Short mmCIF file of C-alpha atoms in Angstrom, two decimals:
data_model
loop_
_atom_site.label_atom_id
_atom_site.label_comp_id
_atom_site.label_asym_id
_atom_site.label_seq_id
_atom_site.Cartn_x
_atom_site.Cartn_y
_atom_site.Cartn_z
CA UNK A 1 -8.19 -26.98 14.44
CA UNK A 2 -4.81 -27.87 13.99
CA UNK A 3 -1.75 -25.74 13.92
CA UNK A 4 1.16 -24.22 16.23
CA UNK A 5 0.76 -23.16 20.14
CA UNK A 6 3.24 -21.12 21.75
CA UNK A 7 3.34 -19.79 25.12
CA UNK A 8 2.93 -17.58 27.17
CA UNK A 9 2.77 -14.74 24.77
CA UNK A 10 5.09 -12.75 27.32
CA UNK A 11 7.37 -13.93 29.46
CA UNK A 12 9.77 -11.75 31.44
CA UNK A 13 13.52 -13.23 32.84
CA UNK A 14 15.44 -12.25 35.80
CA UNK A 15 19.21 -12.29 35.62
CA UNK A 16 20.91 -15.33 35.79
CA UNK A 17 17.32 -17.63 35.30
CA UNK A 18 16.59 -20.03 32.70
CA UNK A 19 13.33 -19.60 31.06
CA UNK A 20 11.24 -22.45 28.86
CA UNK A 21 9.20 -21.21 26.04
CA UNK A 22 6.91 -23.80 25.13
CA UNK A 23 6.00 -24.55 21.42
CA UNK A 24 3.32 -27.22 20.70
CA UNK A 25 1.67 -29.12 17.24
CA UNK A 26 -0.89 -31.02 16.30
CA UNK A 27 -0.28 -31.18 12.66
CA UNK A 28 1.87 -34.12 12.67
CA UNK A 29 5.32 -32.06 11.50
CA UNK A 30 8.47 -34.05 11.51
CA UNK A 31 9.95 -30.94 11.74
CA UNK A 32 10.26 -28.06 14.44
CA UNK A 33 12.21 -24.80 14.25
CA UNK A 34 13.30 -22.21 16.34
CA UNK A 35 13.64 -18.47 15.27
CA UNK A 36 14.74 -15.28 17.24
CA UNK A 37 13.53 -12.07 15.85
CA UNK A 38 15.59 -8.62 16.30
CA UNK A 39 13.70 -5.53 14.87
CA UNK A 40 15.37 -4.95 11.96
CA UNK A 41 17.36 -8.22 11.36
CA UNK A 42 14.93 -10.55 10.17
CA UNK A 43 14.56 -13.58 11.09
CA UNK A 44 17.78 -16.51 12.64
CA UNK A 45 17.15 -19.67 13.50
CA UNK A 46 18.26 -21.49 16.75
CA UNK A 47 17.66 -24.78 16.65
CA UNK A 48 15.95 -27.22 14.37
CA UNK A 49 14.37 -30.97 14.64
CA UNK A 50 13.92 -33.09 11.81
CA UNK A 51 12.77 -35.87 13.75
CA UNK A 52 12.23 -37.04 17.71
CA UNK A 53 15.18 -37.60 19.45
CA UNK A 54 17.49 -35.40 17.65
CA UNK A 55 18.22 -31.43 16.73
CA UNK A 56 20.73 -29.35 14.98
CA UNK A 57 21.91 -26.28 15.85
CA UNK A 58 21.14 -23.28 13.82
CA UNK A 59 23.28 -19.99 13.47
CA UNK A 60 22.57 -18.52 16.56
CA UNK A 61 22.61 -21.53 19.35
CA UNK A 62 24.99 -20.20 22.34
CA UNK A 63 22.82 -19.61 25.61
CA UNK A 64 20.01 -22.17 24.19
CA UNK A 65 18.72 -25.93 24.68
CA UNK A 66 15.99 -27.66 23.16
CA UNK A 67 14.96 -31.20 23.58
CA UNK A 68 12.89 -33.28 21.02
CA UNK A 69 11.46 -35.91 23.16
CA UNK A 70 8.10 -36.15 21.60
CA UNK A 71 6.99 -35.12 17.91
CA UNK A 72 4.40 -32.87 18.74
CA UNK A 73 6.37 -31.05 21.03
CA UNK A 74 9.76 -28.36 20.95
CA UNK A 75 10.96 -26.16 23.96
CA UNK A 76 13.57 -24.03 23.78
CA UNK A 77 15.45 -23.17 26.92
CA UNK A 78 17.41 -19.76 27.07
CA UNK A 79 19.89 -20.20 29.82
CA UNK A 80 21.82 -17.72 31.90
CA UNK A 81 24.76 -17.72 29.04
CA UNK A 82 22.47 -16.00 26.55
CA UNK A 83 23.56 -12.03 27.62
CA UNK A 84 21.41 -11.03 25.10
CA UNK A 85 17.89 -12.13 25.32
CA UNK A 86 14.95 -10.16 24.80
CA UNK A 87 13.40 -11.02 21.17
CA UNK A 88 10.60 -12.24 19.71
CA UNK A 89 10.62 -15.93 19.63
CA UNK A 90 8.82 -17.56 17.26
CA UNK A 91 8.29 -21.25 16.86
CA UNK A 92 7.63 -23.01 13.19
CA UNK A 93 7.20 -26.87 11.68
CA UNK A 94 7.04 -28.52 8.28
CA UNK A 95 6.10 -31.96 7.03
CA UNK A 96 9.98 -32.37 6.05
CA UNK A 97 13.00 -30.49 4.32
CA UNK A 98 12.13 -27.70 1.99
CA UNK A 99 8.37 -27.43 2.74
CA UNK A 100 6.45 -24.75 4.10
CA UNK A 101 6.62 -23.52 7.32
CA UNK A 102 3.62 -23.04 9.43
CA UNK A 103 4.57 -20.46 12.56
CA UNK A 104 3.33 -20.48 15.73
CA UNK A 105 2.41 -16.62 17.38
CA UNK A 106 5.31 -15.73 18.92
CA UNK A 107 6.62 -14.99 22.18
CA UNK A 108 7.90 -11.77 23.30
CA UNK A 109 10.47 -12.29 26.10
CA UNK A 110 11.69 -9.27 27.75
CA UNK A 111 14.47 -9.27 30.97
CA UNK A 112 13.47 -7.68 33.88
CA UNK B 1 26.87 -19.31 3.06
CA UNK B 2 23.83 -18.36 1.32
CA UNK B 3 21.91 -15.18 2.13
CA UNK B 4 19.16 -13.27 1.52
CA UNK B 5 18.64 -9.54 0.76
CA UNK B 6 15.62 -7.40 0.68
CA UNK B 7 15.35 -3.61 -0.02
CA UNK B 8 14.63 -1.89 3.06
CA UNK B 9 11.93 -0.20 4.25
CA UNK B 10 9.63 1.22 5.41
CA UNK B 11 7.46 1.20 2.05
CA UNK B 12 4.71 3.68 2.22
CA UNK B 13 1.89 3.33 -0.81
CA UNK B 14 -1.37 5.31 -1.40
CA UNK B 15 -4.57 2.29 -1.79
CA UNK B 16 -4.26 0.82 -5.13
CA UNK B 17 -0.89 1.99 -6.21
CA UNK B 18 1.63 -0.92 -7.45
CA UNK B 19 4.07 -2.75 -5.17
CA UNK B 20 7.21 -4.17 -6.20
CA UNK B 21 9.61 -5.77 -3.11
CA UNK B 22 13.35 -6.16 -4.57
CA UNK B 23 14.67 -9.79 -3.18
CA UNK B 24 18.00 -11.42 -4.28
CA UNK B 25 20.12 -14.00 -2.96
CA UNK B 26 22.78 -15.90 -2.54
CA UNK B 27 23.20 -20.19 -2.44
CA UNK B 28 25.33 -22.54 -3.42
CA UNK B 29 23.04 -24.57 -4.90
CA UNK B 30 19.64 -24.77 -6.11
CA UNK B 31 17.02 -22.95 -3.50
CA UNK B 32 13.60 -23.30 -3.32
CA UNK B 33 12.44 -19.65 -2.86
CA UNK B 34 9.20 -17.89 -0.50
CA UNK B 35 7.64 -14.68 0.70
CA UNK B 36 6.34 -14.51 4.31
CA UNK B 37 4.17 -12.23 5.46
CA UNK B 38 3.90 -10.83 9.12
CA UNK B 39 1.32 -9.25 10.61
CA UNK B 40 1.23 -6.86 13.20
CA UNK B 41 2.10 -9.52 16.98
CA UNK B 42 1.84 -12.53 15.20
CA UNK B 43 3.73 -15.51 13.48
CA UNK B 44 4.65 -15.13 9.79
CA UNK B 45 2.51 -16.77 7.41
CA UNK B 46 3.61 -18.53 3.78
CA UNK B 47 2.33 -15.86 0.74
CA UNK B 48 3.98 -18.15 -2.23
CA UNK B 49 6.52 -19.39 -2.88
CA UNK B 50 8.78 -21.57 -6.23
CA UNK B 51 10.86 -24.06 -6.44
CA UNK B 52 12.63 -23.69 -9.54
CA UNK B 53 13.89 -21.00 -12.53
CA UNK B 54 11.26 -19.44 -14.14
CA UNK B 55 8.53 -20.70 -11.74
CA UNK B 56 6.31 -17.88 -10.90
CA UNK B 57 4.46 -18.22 -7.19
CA UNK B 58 1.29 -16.27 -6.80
CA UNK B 59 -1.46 -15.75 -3.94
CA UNK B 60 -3.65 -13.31 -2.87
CA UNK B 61 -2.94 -11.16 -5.86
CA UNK B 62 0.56 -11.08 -5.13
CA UNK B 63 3.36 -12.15 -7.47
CA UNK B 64 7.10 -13.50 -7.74
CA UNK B 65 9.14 -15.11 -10.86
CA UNK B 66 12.21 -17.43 -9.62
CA UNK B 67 14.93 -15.28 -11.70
CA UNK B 68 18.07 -17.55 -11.79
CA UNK B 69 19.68 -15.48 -14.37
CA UNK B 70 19.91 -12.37 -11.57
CA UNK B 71 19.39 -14.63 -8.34
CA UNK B 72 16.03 -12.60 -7.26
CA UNK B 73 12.54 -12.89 -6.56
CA UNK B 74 11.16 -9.47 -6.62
CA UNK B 75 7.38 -9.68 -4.70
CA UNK B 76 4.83 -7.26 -6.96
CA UNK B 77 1.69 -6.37 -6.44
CA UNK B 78 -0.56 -4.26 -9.21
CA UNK B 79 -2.93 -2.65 -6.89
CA UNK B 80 -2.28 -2.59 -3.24
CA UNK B 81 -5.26 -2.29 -0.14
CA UNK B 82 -4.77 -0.53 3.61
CA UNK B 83 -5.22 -4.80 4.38
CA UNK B 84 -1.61 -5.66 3.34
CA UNK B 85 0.03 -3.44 5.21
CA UNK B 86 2.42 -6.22 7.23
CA UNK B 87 6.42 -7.11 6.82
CA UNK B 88 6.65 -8.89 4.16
CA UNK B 89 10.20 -11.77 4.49
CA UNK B 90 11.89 -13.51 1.28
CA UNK B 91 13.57 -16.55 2.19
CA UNK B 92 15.02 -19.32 0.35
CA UNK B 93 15.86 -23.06 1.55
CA UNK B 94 18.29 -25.41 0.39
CA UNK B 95 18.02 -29.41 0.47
CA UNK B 96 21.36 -29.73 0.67
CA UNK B 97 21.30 -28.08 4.09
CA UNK B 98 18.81 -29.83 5.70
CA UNK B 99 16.02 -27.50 4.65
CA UNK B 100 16.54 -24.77 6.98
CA UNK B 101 15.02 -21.54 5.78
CA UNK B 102 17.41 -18.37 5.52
CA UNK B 103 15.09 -15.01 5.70
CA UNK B 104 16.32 -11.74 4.71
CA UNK B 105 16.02 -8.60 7.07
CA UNK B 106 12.17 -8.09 6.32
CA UNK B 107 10.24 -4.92 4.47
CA UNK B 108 7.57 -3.28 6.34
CA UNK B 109 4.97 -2.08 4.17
CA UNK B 110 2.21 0.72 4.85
CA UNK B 111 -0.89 1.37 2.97
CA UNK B 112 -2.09 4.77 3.13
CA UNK B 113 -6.12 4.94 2.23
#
């Protein structure tokens, strides 16, 4: 079946580590997105990828890295600058600009 | 920069009562407009969506008219089941910005039987 993988589903961060959240597809998406989800604030994005080899930043990039080495693949570092990180981080591609999104799972990172 | 806003919720209904979502925006161009739908621990999933004035998106019973006029794109629903209780997102997404979709602060819904 094809779609969007994320993992783990939870991941936990100790002061001052990075973490890699992992965010695979096989549906042959140019595009990749990154969202962070706040209870109560919706969804903002991170970082996007309209094609390999290069990535935008989104509202909300401080304390994060992607890389877009491959097409089928999108993970998003959150470094020791992000004070802030617990969220739900969810994952999303489209065949190009202005198409629909298909989301991966999620995953809920939580500092220890 | 554009923006999205949604009325907030939580939105409890009885089974089978109508639904209507209030969703305007904000752009400085021409949006193509959606509703996501999340359920409980997972990704959000597309419900409809248009991509012009007057288009109406439907799916799953539910319903939204692209309202240019009053920049909104109210979700409706005429008869709602325990099933679509979720948190529901509008979003709209400009070309002219590479796409990127801008989601408003989400509106949990809860179906009562």
């Amino acid at each position: 079946d094809g779609g969007i993988t994320q993992s783990p589903k939870y991941l936990f961060r100790k002061e001052g580590q990075n973490v890699t959240l992992s965010c695979e597809q096989n549906l042959n998406h140019d595009a990749m997105y990154w969202y962070r989800q706040d209870p109560g604030q919706g969804l903002r994005l991170i970082y996007y990828s309209q094609i390999v080899n290069d990535f935008q930043k989104g509202d909300i990039a401080e304390g994060y890295s992607v890389s877009r080495e491959k097409k089928e693949s999108f993970p998003l570092t959150v470094t020791s600058a992000q004070k802030n990180p617990t969220a739900f981080y969810l994952c999303a591609s489209s065949t190009g600009v202005g198409e629909k999104l298909f989301f991966g799972s999620g995953t809920q990172l939580s500092v220890l | 920069g554009d923006s999205v806003t949604q009325m907030e919720g939580p939105v409890t209904l009885s089974e089978e009562a109508f639904l209507t979502i209030n969703c305007t925006y904000t752009a400085t161009g021409y949006p193509s407009l959606f509703w996501y739908v999340q359920y409980p621990g997972e990704g959000l999933q597309l419900l409809l969506k248009a991509t012009k004035a007057d288009d109406k998106g439907s799916n799953k019973g539910f319903e939204a008219t692209y309202r240019k006029e009053t920049t909104s794109f109210h979700l409706e629903k005429g008869s709602v089941q325990v099933s679509d209780s979720a948190v529901y997102f509008c979003a709209l997404s400009e070309r002219n910005q590479g796409g990127k979709l801008i989601f408003g602060q989400g509106t949990e819904l809860s179906v009562k039987p």
